[in-house]
Coordinates of C-alpha atoms in Angstrom, one line a residue:
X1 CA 92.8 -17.1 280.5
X2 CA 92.3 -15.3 277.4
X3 CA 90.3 -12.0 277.6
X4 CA 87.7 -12.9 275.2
X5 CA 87.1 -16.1 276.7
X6 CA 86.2 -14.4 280.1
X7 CA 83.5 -12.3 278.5
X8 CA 79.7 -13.9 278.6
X9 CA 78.5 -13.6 275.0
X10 CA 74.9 -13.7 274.0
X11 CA 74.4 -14.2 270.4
X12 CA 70.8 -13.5 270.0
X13 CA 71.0 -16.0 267.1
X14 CA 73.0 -14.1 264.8
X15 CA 76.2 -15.9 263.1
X16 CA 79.1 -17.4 265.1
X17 CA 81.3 -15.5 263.1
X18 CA 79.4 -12.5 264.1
X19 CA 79.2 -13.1 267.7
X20 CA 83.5 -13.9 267.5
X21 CA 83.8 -10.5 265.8
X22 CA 82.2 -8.5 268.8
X23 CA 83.4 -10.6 271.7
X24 CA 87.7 -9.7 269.7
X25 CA 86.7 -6.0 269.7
X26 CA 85.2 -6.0 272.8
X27 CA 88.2 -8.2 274.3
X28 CA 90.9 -5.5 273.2
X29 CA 89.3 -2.7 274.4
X30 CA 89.6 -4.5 277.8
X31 CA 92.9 -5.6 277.4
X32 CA 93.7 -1.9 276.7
X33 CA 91.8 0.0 279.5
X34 CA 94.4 1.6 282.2
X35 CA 91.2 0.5 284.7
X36 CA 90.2 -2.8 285.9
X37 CA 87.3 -4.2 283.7
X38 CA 85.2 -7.2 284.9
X39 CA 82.0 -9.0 284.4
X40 CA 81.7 -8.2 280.9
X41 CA 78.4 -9.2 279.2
X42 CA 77.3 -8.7 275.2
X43 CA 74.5 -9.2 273.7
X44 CA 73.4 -9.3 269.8
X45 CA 70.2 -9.7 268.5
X46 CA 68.5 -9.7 264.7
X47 CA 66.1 -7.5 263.7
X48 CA 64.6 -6.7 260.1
X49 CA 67.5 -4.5 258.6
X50 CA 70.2 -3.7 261.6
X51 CA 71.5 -5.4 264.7
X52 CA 70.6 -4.8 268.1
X53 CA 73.9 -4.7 270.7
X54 CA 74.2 -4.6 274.4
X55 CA 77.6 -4.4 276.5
X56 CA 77.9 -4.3 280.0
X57 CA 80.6 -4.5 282.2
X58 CA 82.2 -3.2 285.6
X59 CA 84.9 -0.3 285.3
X60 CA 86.5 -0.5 288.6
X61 CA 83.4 -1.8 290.6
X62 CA 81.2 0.9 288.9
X63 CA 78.4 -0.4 286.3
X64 CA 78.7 1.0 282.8
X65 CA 76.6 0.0 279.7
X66 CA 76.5 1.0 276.0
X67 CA 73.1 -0.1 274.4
X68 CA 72.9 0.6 270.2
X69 CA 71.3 -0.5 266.5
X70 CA 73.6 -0.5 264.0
X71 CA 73.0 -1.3 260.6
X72 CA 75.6 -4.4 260.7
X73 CA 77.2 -6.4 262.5
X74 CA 80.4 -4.9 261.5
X75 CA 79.0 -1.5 262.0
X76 CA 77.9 -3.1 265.4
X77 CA 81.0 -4.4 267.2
X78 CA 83.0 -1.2 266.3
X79 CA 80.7 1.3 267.6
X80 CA 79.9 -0.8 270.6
X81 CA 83.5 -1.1 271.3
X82 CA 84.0 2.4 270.8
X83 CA 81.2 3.6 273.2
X84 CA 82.8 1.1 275.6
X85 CA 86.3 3.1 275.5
X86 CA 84.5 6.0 275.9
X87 CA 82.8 4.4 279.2
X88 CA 85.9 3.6 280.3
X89 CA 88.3 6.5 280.1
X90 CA 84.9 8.2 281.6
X91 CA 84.6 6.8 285.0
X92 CA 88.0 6.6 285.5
X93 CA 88.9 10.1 285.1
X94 CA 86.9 13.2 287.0
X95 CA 83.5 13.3 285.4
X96 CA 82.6 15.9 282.4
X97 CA 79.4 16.9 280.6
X98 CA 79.0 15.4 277.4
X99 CA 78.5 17.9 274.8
X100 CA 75.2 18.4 273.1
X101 CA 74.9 16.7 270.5
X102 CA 77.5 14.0 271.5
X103 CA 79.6 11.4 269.2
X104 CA 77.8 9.0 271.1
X105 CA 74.4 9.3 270.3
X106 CA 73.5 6.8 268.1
X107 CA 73.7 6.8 264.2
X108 CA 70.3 4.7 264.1
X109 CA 68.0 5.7 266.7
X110 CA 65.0 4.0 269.1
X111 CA 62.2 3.9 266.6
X112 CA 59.0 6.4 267.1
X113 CA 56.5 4.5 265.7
X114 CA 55.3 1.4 267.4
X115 CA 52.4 -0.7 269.1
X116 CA 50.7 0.7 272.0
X117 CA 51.4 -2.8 273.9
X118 CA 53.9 -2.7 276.6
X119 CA 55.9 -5.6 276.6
X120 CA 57.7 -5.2 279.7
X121 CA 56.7 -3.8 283.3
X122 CA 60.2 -3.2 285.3
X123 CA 59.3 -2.6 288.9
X124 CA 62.8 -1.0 290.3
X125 CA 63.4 0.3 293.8
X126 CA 64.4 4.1 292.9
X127 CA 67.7 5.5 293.9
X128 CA 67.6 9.2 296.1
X129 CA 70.1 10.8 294.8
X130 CA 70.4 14.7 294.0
X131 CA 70.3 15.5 290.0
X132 CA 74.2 15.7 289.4
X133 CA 74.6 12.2 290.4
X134 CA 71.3 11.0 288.6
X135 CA 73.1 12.5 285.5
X136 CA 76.3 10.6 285.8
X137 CA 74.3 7.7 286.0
X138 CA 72.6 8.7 283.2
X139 CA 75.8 8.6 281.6
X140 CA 77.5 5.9 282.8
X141 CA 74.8 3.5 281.6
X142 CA 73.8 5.0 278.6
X143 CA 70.4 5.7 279.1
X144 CA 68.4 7.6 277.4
X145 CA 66.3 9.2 280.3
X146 CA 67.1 8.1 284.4
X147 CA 64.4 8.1 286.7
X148 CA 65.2 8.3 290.3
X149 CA 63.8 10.5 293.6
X150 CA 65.4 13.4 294.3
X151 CA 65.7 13.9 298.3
X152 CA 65.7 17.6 298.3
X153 CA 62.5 17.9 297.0
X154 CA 61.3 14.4 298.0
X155 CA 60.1 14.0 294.7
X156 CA 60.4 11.3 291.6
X157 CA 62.1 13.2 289.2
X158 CA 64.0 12.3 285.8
X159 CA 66.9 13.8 283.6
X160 CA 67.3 12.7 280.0
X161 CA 69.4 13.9 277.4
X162 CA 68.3 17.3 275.6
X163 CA 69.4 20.6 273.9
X164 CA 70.6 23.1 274.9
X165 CA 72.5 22.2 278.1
X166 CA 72.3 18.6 276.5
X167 CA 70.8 17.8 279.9
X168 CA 67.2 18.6 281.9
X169 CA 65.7 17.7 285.1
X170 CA 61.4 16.9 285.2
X171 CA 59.7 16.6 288.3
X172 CA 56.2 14.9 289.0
X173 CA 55.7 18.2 290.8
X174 CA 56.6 21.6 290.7
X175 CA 59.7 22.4 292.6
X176 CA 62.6 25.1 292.9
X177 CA 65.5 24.3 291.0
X178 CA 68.5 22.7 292.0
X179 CA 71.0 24.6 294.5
X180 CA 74.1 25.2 292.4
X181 CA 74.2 22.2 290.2
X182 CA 77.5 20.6 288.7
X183 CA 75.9 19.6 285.6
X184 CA 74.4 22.7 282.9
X185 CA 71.0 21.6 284.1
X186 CA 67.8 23.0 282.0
X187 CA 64.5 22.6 284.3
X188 CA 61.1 21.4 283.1
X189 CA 58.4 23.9 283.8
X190 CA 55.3 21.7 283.6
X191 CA 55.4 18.7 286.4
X192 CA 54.6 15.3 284.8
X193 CA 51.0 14.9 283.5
X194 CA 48.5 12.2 285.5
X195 CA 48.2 9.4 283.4
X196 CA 47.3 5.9 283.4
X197 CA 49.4 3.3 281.8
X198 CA 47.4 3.2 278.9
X199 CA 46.9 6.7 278.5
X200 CA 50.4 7.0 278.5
X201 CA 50.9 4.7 275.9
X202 CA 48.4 6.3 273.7
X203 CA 50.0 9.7 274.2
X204 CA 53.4 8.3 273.3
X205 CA 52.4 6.6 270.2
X206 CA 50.2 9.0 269.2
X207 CA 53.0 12.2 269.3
X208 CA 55.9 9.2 268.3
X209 CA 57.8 9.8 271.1
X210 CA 60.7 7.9 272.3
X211 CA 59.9 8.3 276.2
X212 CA 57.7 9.6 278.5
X213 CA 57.6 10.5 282.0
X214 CA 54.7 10.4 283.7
X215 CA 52.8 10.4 287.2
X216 CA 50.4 7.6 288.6
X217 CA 47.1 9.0 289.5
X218 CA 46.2 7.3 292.0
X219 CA 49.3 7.2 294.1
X220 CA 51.5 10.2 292.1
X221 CA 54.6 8.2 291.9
X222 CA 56.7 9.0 289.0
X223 CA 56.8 6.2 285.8
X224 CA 59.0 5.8 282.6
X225 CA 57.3 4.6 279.7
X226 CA 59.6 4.0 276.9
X227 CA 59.9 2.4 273.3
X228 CA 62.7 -0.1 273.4
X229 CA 65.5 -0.5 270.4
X230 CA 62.9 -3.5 268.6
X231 CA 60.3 -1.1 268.5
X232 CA 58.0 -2.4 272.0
X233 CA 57.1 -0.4 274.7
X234 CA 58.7 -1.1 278.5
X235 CA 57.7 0.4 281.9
X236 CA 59.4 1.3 284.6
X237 CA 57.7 1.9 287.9
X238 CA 59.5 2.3 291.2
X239 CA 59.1 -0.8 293.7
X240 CA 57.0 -1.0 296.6

């Protein structure tokens, strides 16, 4: 079978030509890769000036994704294919901080201005894992911010991409740092704030912020509020 024709392509509406241009560049970076490179999914979508792009794909069993907004869709399936190489040749070899800022951060950003409605409510069982791994996660799948529980301090805890380390660790509540970390951690000094959903929304509009981190009232569990590439707001909260 022809690589291209093994990858699952979602055009989001946009032009077959446009779609056939992703799925080739996508294809030849996966003929290429030294690792074994499965499941591959890409989606496109329209939006009012630039294209919204998705790829994800297993890198010898281990889930990667590059998310983007390009101005283009030419612009679109190079840098997505790019970011995928960069995926690649990054969980198969031993893993490195990225540097701060990186080539990968994207030439058209999340937007910061945006409705207060959230569109989305992801409930997600939370990974316990200690911060080093939560940050190669992070990497790995292109996030923006990663919010997982962190079993030495038994506490929902997030790292997202920052200056100067290009990395920091928040906590819902004040803790020591981490015991000789891997990764050029930076710590949060304030734990996250007690906020309802909508409060949080508010506070995120209202400051134009791309994500927030915040603690539930009622039961103190951590939640991710964040304003997706087309401008809504999702939420993440951790399952059960």
């Amino acid at each position: 079978m022809d690589v291209a024709e093994s990858i699952t392509l979602h055009p989001g509406g946009l032009p077959g030509e446009a779609a056939a241009l992703a799925r080739t560049r996508i294809a030849a970076v996966t003929q290429d890769a030294s690792a074994l490179v499965e499941a591959v999914r890409i989606r496109l979508a329209g939006a009012p000036g630039r294209v919204l792009a998705q790829v994800n794909a297993e890198v010898d069993g281990r889930r990667v994704r590059v998310q983007l907004a390009a101005r283009n869709i030419g612009e679109a399936a190079d840098r997505l294919a790019d970011g995928l190489g960069r995926r690649i040749r990054a969980v198969s070899a031993s893993w490195r901080p990225r540097p701060w800022p990186s080539a990968g951060d994207r030439a058209i950003g999340v937007p910061t201005t945006g409705s207060e409605r959230i569109v989305r409510v992801k409930s997600a069982p939370l990974v316990w894992c200690s911060p080093d791994a939560a940050v190669r996660t992070l990497d790995a799948m292109d996030y923006d911010i990663h919010l997982f529980t962190d079993p030495a301090t038994e506490t929902d805890a997030v790292v997202h991409r920052v200056g100067p380390t290009g990395y920091r660790l928040a906590r819902t509540r004040p803790a020591a740092p981490p015991q000789r970390p891997a990764t050029p951690l930076t710590l949060s000094p304030h734990p996250a704030p007690p906020l309802t959903d909508r409060q949080a929304a508010a506070r995120l509009t209202a400051a134009e912020l791309p994500y927030l981190f915040f603690a539930d009232p009622v039961t103190h569990r951590g939640r991710l509020l964040y304003r997706r590439l087309d401008g809504d707001l999702a939420l993440v909260v951790p399952a059960g």
